[in-house]
Short mmCIF file of C-alpha atoms (C1' of nucleotides) in Angstrom, two decimals:
data_model
loop_
_atom_site.label_atom_id
_atom_site.label_comp_id
_atom_site.label_asym_id
_atom_site.label_seq_id
_atom_site.Cartn_x
_atom_site.Cartn_y
_atom_site.Cartn_z
CA MET A 29 23.58 5.36 -13.00
CA ARG A 30 23.39 8.74 -14.75
CA SER A 31 22.55 12.32 -13.32
CA SER A 32 19.30 13.75 -14.57
CA LYS A 33 17.85 17.24 -13.00
CA GLN A 34 14.53 15.29 -13.00
CA ARG A 35 16.18 12.72 -10.61
CA ASP A 36 18.01 15.54 -8.54
CA ALA A 37 14.51 17.47 -8.13
CA VAL A 38 12.89 14.74 -6.88
CA LEU A 39 15.61 13.81 -4.31
CA LYS A 40 15.69 17.61 -3.44
CA VAL A 41 12.10 17.50 -2.86
CA LEU A 42 12.08 14.40 -0.80
CA ARG A 43 14.83 15.51 1.53
CA GLU A 44 12.91 18.62 2.20
CA SER A 45 9.78 16.90 2.86
CA CYS A 46 9.02 16.47 6.61
CA ASP A 47 5.81 14.76 6.07
CA HIS A 48 5.88 11.36 4.37
CA PRO A 49 4.72 12.33 0.98
CA THR A 50 3.16 9.61 -1.54
CA ALA A 51 4.35 9.69 -5.23
CA ASP A 52 1.64 12.19 -6.73
CA MET A 53 2.67 14.53 -3.49
CA ILE A 54 5.95 14.57 -4.41
CA TYR A 55 4.66 15.06 -8.01
CA GLU A 56 3.17 18.21 -7.32
CA ARG A 57 6.17 19.50 -5.24
CA VAL A 58 8.49 18.67 -8.33
CA LYS A 59 6.02 20.45 -10.48
CA GLU A 60 6.95 23.91 -8.69
CA ILE A 61 10.80 23.07 -9.97
CA ILE A 62 10.21 21.40 -13.41
CA PRO A 63 6.57 21.87 -14.45
CA ASN A 64 6.58 19.60 -17.43
CA ILE A 65 7.69 16.70 -15.48
CA SER A 66 5.73 13.50 -15.74
CA LEU A 67 4.13 11.11 -13.43
CA GLY A 68 6.07 8.48 -14.63
CA THR A 69 9.28 9.93 -14.22
CA VAL A 70 8.93 10.57 -10.91
CA TYR A 71 7.89 6.83 -10.29
CA ARG A 72 10.68 5.38 -12.15
CA ASN A 73 13.15 7.93 -10.38
CA LEU A 74 11.51 7.10 -6.67
CA GLY A 75 12.24 3.61 -7.53
CA GLN A 76 15.88 4.05 -8.47
CA LEU A 77 16.41 6.16 -5.33
CA LYS A 78 14.95 3.63 -3.52
CA ASP A 79 17.31 0.76 -5.06
CA GLU A 80 20.39 3.04 -4.67
CA GLY A 81 19.47 3.47 -0.77
CA LEU A 82 19.17 7.01 -1.04
CA ILE A 83 15.23 7.18 0.29
CA THR A 84 13.24 4.56 2.13
CA ILE A 85 9.79 3.68 2.01
CA VAL A 86 7.38 4.41 5.06
CA GLU A 87 5.91 0.87 6.14
CA SER A 88 2.14 2.06 6.17
CA SER A 89 -1.07 0.63 6.23
CA ASP A 90 -2.32 2.81 3.30
CA THR A 91 -2.96 1.67 -0.39
CA LYS A 92 -0.54 4.56 -1.46
CA VAL A 93 3.45 4.02 -1.16
CA HIS A 94 4.82 6.58 1.43
CA TYR A 95 8.43 7.78 1.06
CA GLU A 96 11.04 9.22 3.03
CA GLY A 97 14.01 11.25 2.48
CA ASN A 98 15.44 11.63 6.10
CA LEU A 99 17.77 8.78 6.37
CA THR A 100 18.72 10.04 9.97
CA ASP A 101 17.95 7.19 12.54
CA HIS A 102 14.48 7.97 14.08
CA ILE A 103 10.83 6.36 14.89
CA HIS A 104 7.53 7.20 13.96
CA PHE A 105 4.35 8.20 15.84
CA LEU A 106 1.28 7.44 13.85
CA CYS A 107 -1.84 9.03 14.71
CA LYS A 108 -4.81 6.74 14.64
CA SER A 109 -7.00 9.53 13.90
CA CYS A 110 -5.55 11.44 10.94
CA CYS A 111 -3.06 8.74 10.06
CA GLU A 112 -0.20 11.47 9.87
CA ILE A 113 3.08 10.31 11.11
CA THR A 114 5.27 12.16 13.32
CA ASP A 115 8.99 11.80 13.19
CA VAL A 116 10.41 11.33 16.76
CA PHE A 117 14.39 11.50 16.48
CA CYS A 118 15.93 9.07 19.03
CA THR A 119 16.30 9.65 22.82
CA PRO A 120 17.14 7.11 25.33
CA THR A 121 13.76 6.62 26.42
CA VAL A 122 11.29 7.03 23.77
CA PRO A 123 7.84 7.26 25.23
CA ALA A 124 9.06 9.70 27.67
CA ALA A 125 10.21 11.86 24.88
CA LEU A 126 6.75 11.10 23.25
CA ALA A 127 4.82 12.42 26.63
CA ASP A 128 6.92 15.62 26.12
CA LEU A 129 5.72 16.57 22.91
CA GLY A 130 2.03 15.57 24.52
CA LEU A 131 1.56 12.24 22.51
CA GLN A 132 0.06 9.48 24.57
CA VAL A 133 1.26 5.93 23.32
CA GLU A 134 -1.81 3.69 23.01
CA SER A 135 0.15 0.76 21.03
CA GLN A 136 3.12 0.25 18.98
CA LYS A 137 4.60 -2.09 16.32
CA THR A 138 8.42 -2.69 15.79
CA VAL A 139 9.70 -4.16 12.79
CA TYR A 140 12.97 -5.49 12.62
CA TYR A 141 14.90 -5.95 8.92
CA GLY A 142 17.40 -8.33 7.80
CA VAL A 143 17.94 -11.33 5.61
CA CYS A 144 16.07 -14.54 6.56
CA ASN A 145 17.27 -18.06 7.46
CA THR A 146 15.72 -19.42 4.10
CA CYS A 147 16.81 -16.36 1.97
CA ARG A 148 20.40 -16.66 3.41
CA ASP A 149 20.65 -20.44 2.28
CA ASN A 150 19.52 -19.32 -1.10
CA ILE A 151 22.25 -16.95 -1.48
CA MET B 25 -23.19 -5.17 12.38
CA ARG B 26 -25.50 -8.35 12.00
CA SER B 27 -23.69 -11.64 11.54
CA SER B 28 -22.87 -13.49 8.24
CA LYS B 29 -21.57 -16.61 7.33
CA GLN B 30 -19.23 -14.68 4.82
CA ARG B 31 -17.62 -12.62 7.58
CA ASP B 32 -17.29 -15.58 10.10
CA ALA B 33 -15.16 -17.14 7.42
CA VAL B 34 -12.66 -14.31 6.56
CA LEU B 35 -12.54 -13.67 10.38
CA LYS B 36 -11.83 -17.58 10.85
CA VAL B 37 -9.29 -17.55 7.77
CA LEU B 38 -7.32 -14.79 9.26
CA ARG B 39 -7.31 -16.17 12.79
CA GLU B 40 -5.76 -19.41 11.61
CA SER B 41 -3.25 -17.53 9.25
CA CYS B 42 0.14 -17.11 10.39
CA ASP B 43 1.38 -15.33 7.37
CA HIS B 44 0.07 -11.90 6.87
CA PRO B 45 -2.34 -12.36 3.64
CA THR B 46 -3.49 -9.81 1.23
CA ALA B 47 -7.16 -9.44 0.29
CA ASP B 48 -6.90 -12.15 -2.46
CA MET B 49 -4.94 -14.53 -0.76
CA ILE B 50 -7.73 -14.53 2.12
CA TYR B 51 -10.14 -14.73 -0.88
CA GLU B 52 -8.81 -17.93 -2.17
CA ARG B 53 -8.79 -19.67 1.36
CA VAL B 54 -12.35 -18.36 1.92
CA LYS B 55 -13.15 -19.54 -1.33
CA GLU B 56 -12.37 -23.10 0.42
CA ILE B 57 -15.21 -22.62 2.66
CA ILE B 58 -17.75 -20.65 0.51
CA PRO B 59 -16.75 -21.51 -3.04
CA ASN B 60 -19.15 -18.56 -4.56
CA ILE B 61 -18.02 -15.94 -2.29
CA SER B 62 -17.37 -12.66 -4.09
CA LEU B 63 -13.85 -10.59 -3.74
CA GLY B 64 -15.73 -7.37 -3.10
CA THR B 65 -17.67 -9.11 -0.43
CA VAL B 66 -13.99 -10.11 1.16
CA TYR B 67 -13.15 -6.44 0.67
CA ARG B 68 -15.92 -5.09 2.44
CA ASN B 69 -15.47 -7.61 5.35
CA LEU B 70 -11.99 -7.06 5.79
CA GLY B 71 -12.89 -3.14 5.88
CA GLN B 72 -15.78 -3.89 8.87
CA LEU B 73 -13.54 -6.42 10.75
CA LYS B 74 -10.96 -3.61 10.75
CA ASP B 75 -13.14 -0.89 11.82
CA GLU B 76 -14.39 -2.97 14.78
CA GLY B 77 -10.82 -3.81 15.87
CA LEU B 78 -11.19 -7.37 15.41
CA ILE B 79 -8.21 -7.46 12.76
CA THR B 80 -5.33 -4.99 12.19
CA ILE B 81 -3.25 -3.91 8.73
CA VAL B 82 0.37 -4.79 8.63
CA GLU B 83 2.41 -1.80 7.98
CA SER B 84 3.96 -2.67 4.85
CA SER B 85 6.07 -1.10 2.10
CA ASP B 86 3.96 -3.16 -0.42
CA THR B 87 1.35 -1.86 -2.90
CA LYS B 88 -0.99 -4.49 -1.60
CA VAL B 89 -2.29 -4.36 1.74
CA HIS B 90 -1.63 -7.23 4.45
CA TYR B 91 -4.07 -8.34 7.25
CA GLU B 92 -3.06 -9.79 10.58
CA GLY B 93 -5.67 -11.62 12.49
CA ASN B 94 -3.56 -12.25 15.56
CA LEU B 95 -3.93 -9.53 17.95
CA THR B 96 -1.63 -10.80 20.65
CA ASP B 97 1.06 -8.36 21.36
CA HIS B 98 4.30 -9.37 18.89
CA ILE B 99 6.81 -8.07 16.80
CA HIS B 100 7.54 -8.32 13.12
CA PHE B 101 10.46 -9.55 11.53
CA LEU B 102 10.91 -8.28 7.89
CA CYS B 103 13.36 -9.87 5.53
CA LYS B 104 14.72 -7.59 3.13
CA SER B 105 15.14 -10.15 0.52
CA CYS B 106 11.86 -12.00 -0.01
CA CYS B 107 10.09 -9.43 2.22
CA GLU B 108 8.26 -12.43 4.50
CA ILE B 109 7.37 -11.13 7.90
CA THR B 110 8.02 -13.14 10.67
CA ASP B 111 6.24 -13.26 13.69
CA VAL B 112 8.15 -12.96 17.00
CA PHE B 113 6.22 -12.95 20.56
CA CYS B 114 7.58 -10.57 22.77
CA THR B 115 10.20 -11.63 25.34
CA PRO B 116 12.55 -9.28 27.59
CA THR B 117 15.32 -8.46 24.70
CA VAL B 118 14.24 -8.90 21.59
CA PRO B 119 17.31 -9.13 19.34
CA ALA B 120 18.40 -11.69 21.28
CA ALA B 121 15.39 -13.89 20.91
CA LEU B 122 15.70 -13.16 17.14
CA ALA B 123 19.51 -14.34 17.32
CA ASP B 124 18.19 -17.34 18.94
CA LEU B 125 16.25 -18.05 15.49
CA GLY B 126 19.60 -17.52 13.64
CA LEU B 127 17.99 -14.09 12.41
CA GLN B 128 20.36 -11.13 12.43
CA VAL B 129 18.76 -7.70 13.01
CA GLU B 130 20.14 -5.34 10.43
CA SER B 131 18.02 -2.19 11.09
CA GLN B 132 14.55 -1.50 12.68
CA LYS B 133 11.74 0.40 12.61
CA THR B 134 9.12 1.45 15.43
CA VAL B 135 5.86 2.79 15.10
CA TYR B 136 4.01 4.22 18.02
CA TYR B 137 0.37 4.39 17.73
CA GLY B 138 -1.74 7.08 19.47
CA VAL B 139 -3.89 10.28 18.56
CA CYS B 140 -1.85 13.43 17.73
CA ASN B 141 -2.36 16.69 19.43
CA THR B 142 -4.37 18.28 16.37
CA CYS B 143 -7.06 15.55 16.08
CA ARG B 144 -7.47 15.50 20.15
CA ASP B 145 -8.00 18.88 19.89
CA ASN B 146 -10.59 18.45 17.29
CA ILE B 147 -12.77 15.66 18.88
"C1'" DG C 17 27.64 7.42 -30.86
"C1'" DT C 18 25.36 4.77 -27.49
"C1'" DA C 19 23.05 3.69 -23.22
"C1'" DT C 20 20.17 6.02 -20.29
"C1'" DT C 21 16.60 9.12 -19.32
"C1'" DT C 22 12.60 11.82 -20.54
"C1'" DG C 23 7.16 12.47 -21.44
"C1'" DC C 24 3.01 10.54 -22.95
"C1'" DA C 25 -0.49 7.53 -22.89
"C1'" DA C 26 -1.70 2.74 -22.62
"C1'" DA C 27 -1.90 -1.43 -19.82
"C1'" DC C 28 -1.97 -3.40 -15.33
"C1'" DG C 29 -3.52 -5.10 -10.90
"C1'" DT C 30 -5.75 -3.57 -6.24
"C1'" DT C 31 -9.41 -1.71 -4.19
"C1'" DT C 32 -14.06 0.39 -4.35
"C1'" DT C 33 -18.65 1.11 -5.45
"C1'" DG C 34 -23.56 0.76 -7.61
"C1'" DC C 35 -27.07 -2.12 -8.06
"C1'" DG C 36 -30.89 -5.60 -7.61
"C1'" DG C 37 -31.43 -9.43 -4.83
"C1'" DC C 38 -31.20 -11.92 -0.84
"C1'" DT C 39 -31.15 -12.66 4.25
"C1'" DA C 40 -30.59 -12.01 9.67
"C1'" DC C 41 -33.19 -10.42 13.01
"C1'" DG D 5 -40.84 -5.78 7.21
"C1'" DT D 6 -36.67 -3.68 6.59
"C1'" DA D 7 -31.71 -2.45 7.54
"C1'" DG D 8 -27.89 -4.44 6.45
"C1'" DC D 9 -25.72 -8.07 3.57
"C1'" DC D 10 -24.62 -10.58 -0.69
"C1'" DG D 11 -22.93 -11.32 -5.57
"C1'" DC D 12 -21.56 -9.14 -9.44
"C1'" DA D 13 -19.61 -6.27 -12.65
"C1'" DA D 14 -18.02 -1.46 -13.84
"C1'" DA D 15 -15.67 2.04 -12.18
"C1'" DA D 16 -11.94 4.19 -9.61
"C1'" DC D 17 -7.51 4.28 -8.01
"C1'" DG D 18 -2.27 4.11 -7.68
"C1'" DT D 19 1.56 1.96 -10.07
"C1'" DT D 20 4.24 0.22 -14.13
"C1'" DT D 21 5.32 -0.09 -18.75
"C1'" DG D 22 6.34 0.24 -24.04
"C1'" DC D 23 7.61 4.05 -27.29
"C1'" DA D 24 9.73 7.46 -30.11
"C1'" DA D 25 12.43 11.46 -29.00
"C1'" DA D 26 15.53 13.80 -25.92
"C1'" DT D 27 19.80 14.03 -23.18
"C1'" DA D 28 24.48 12.85 -20.45
"C1'" DC D 29 28.92 11.50 -21.21
#
DNA sequence: GTATTTGCAAACGTTTTGCGGCTAC
DNA sequence: GTAGCCGCAAAACGTTTGCAAATAC
């Protein structure tokens, strides 16, 4: 992967974003640095950065894909009403930490990542 | 919400699916019950069933939306390789339960649901 | 010099929507 | 009878891709 100012700008924007922006939100922000960047370039770079493990995708129930530039270990609080995701940095007892923030947990969903047995056998 | 055989069929298919099908997967399965159902109807009913809380959306990193008809409390194991989601029903120590299934956890992501402070103030 | 990246625009796949006819109640 | 639902098809939306020019090394 060669260096490019477009990719640097996309990564910089994502590192400085504490929300979980979609591709077009990132596009709008990157345009402030490189006004003539194209949306296709943003998508291509997001894909490459993801493949390199420099950014992650936030699992969402949205049609749009949400990106995350903060790789620090943390969990997400998702508002049922506005769907906004609040980052919560890990503490021994997460629900207690959320309660301190005034956030009342109604339900939770946990996703564990790894390689399933079928795939492991095929590699 | 009035009853309709189309919506009943969509719900039945989802209740009997242990994978986490997308709208067009559901469409294909419902067509076996109601051959002339249209894709638009499937989408409309999925939206209504979701609004009624009878089904949920699986948070995914996909462009397509995945649906879930199993409302029993459980967590998801997502394969990094094939992206397939395995349901794991709750046990006191989840990673141990996964180890018993031969699934090695590399990382995890937890999402808590509720209503954020801003939304609570606006209601 | 060449392999990678870019901007642009067209193509693609998923989801939503408008419409006239049908159905449940 | 009428409000809600349907099938159909077109539109809308997010994302991907092909191409010729520009760029990094």
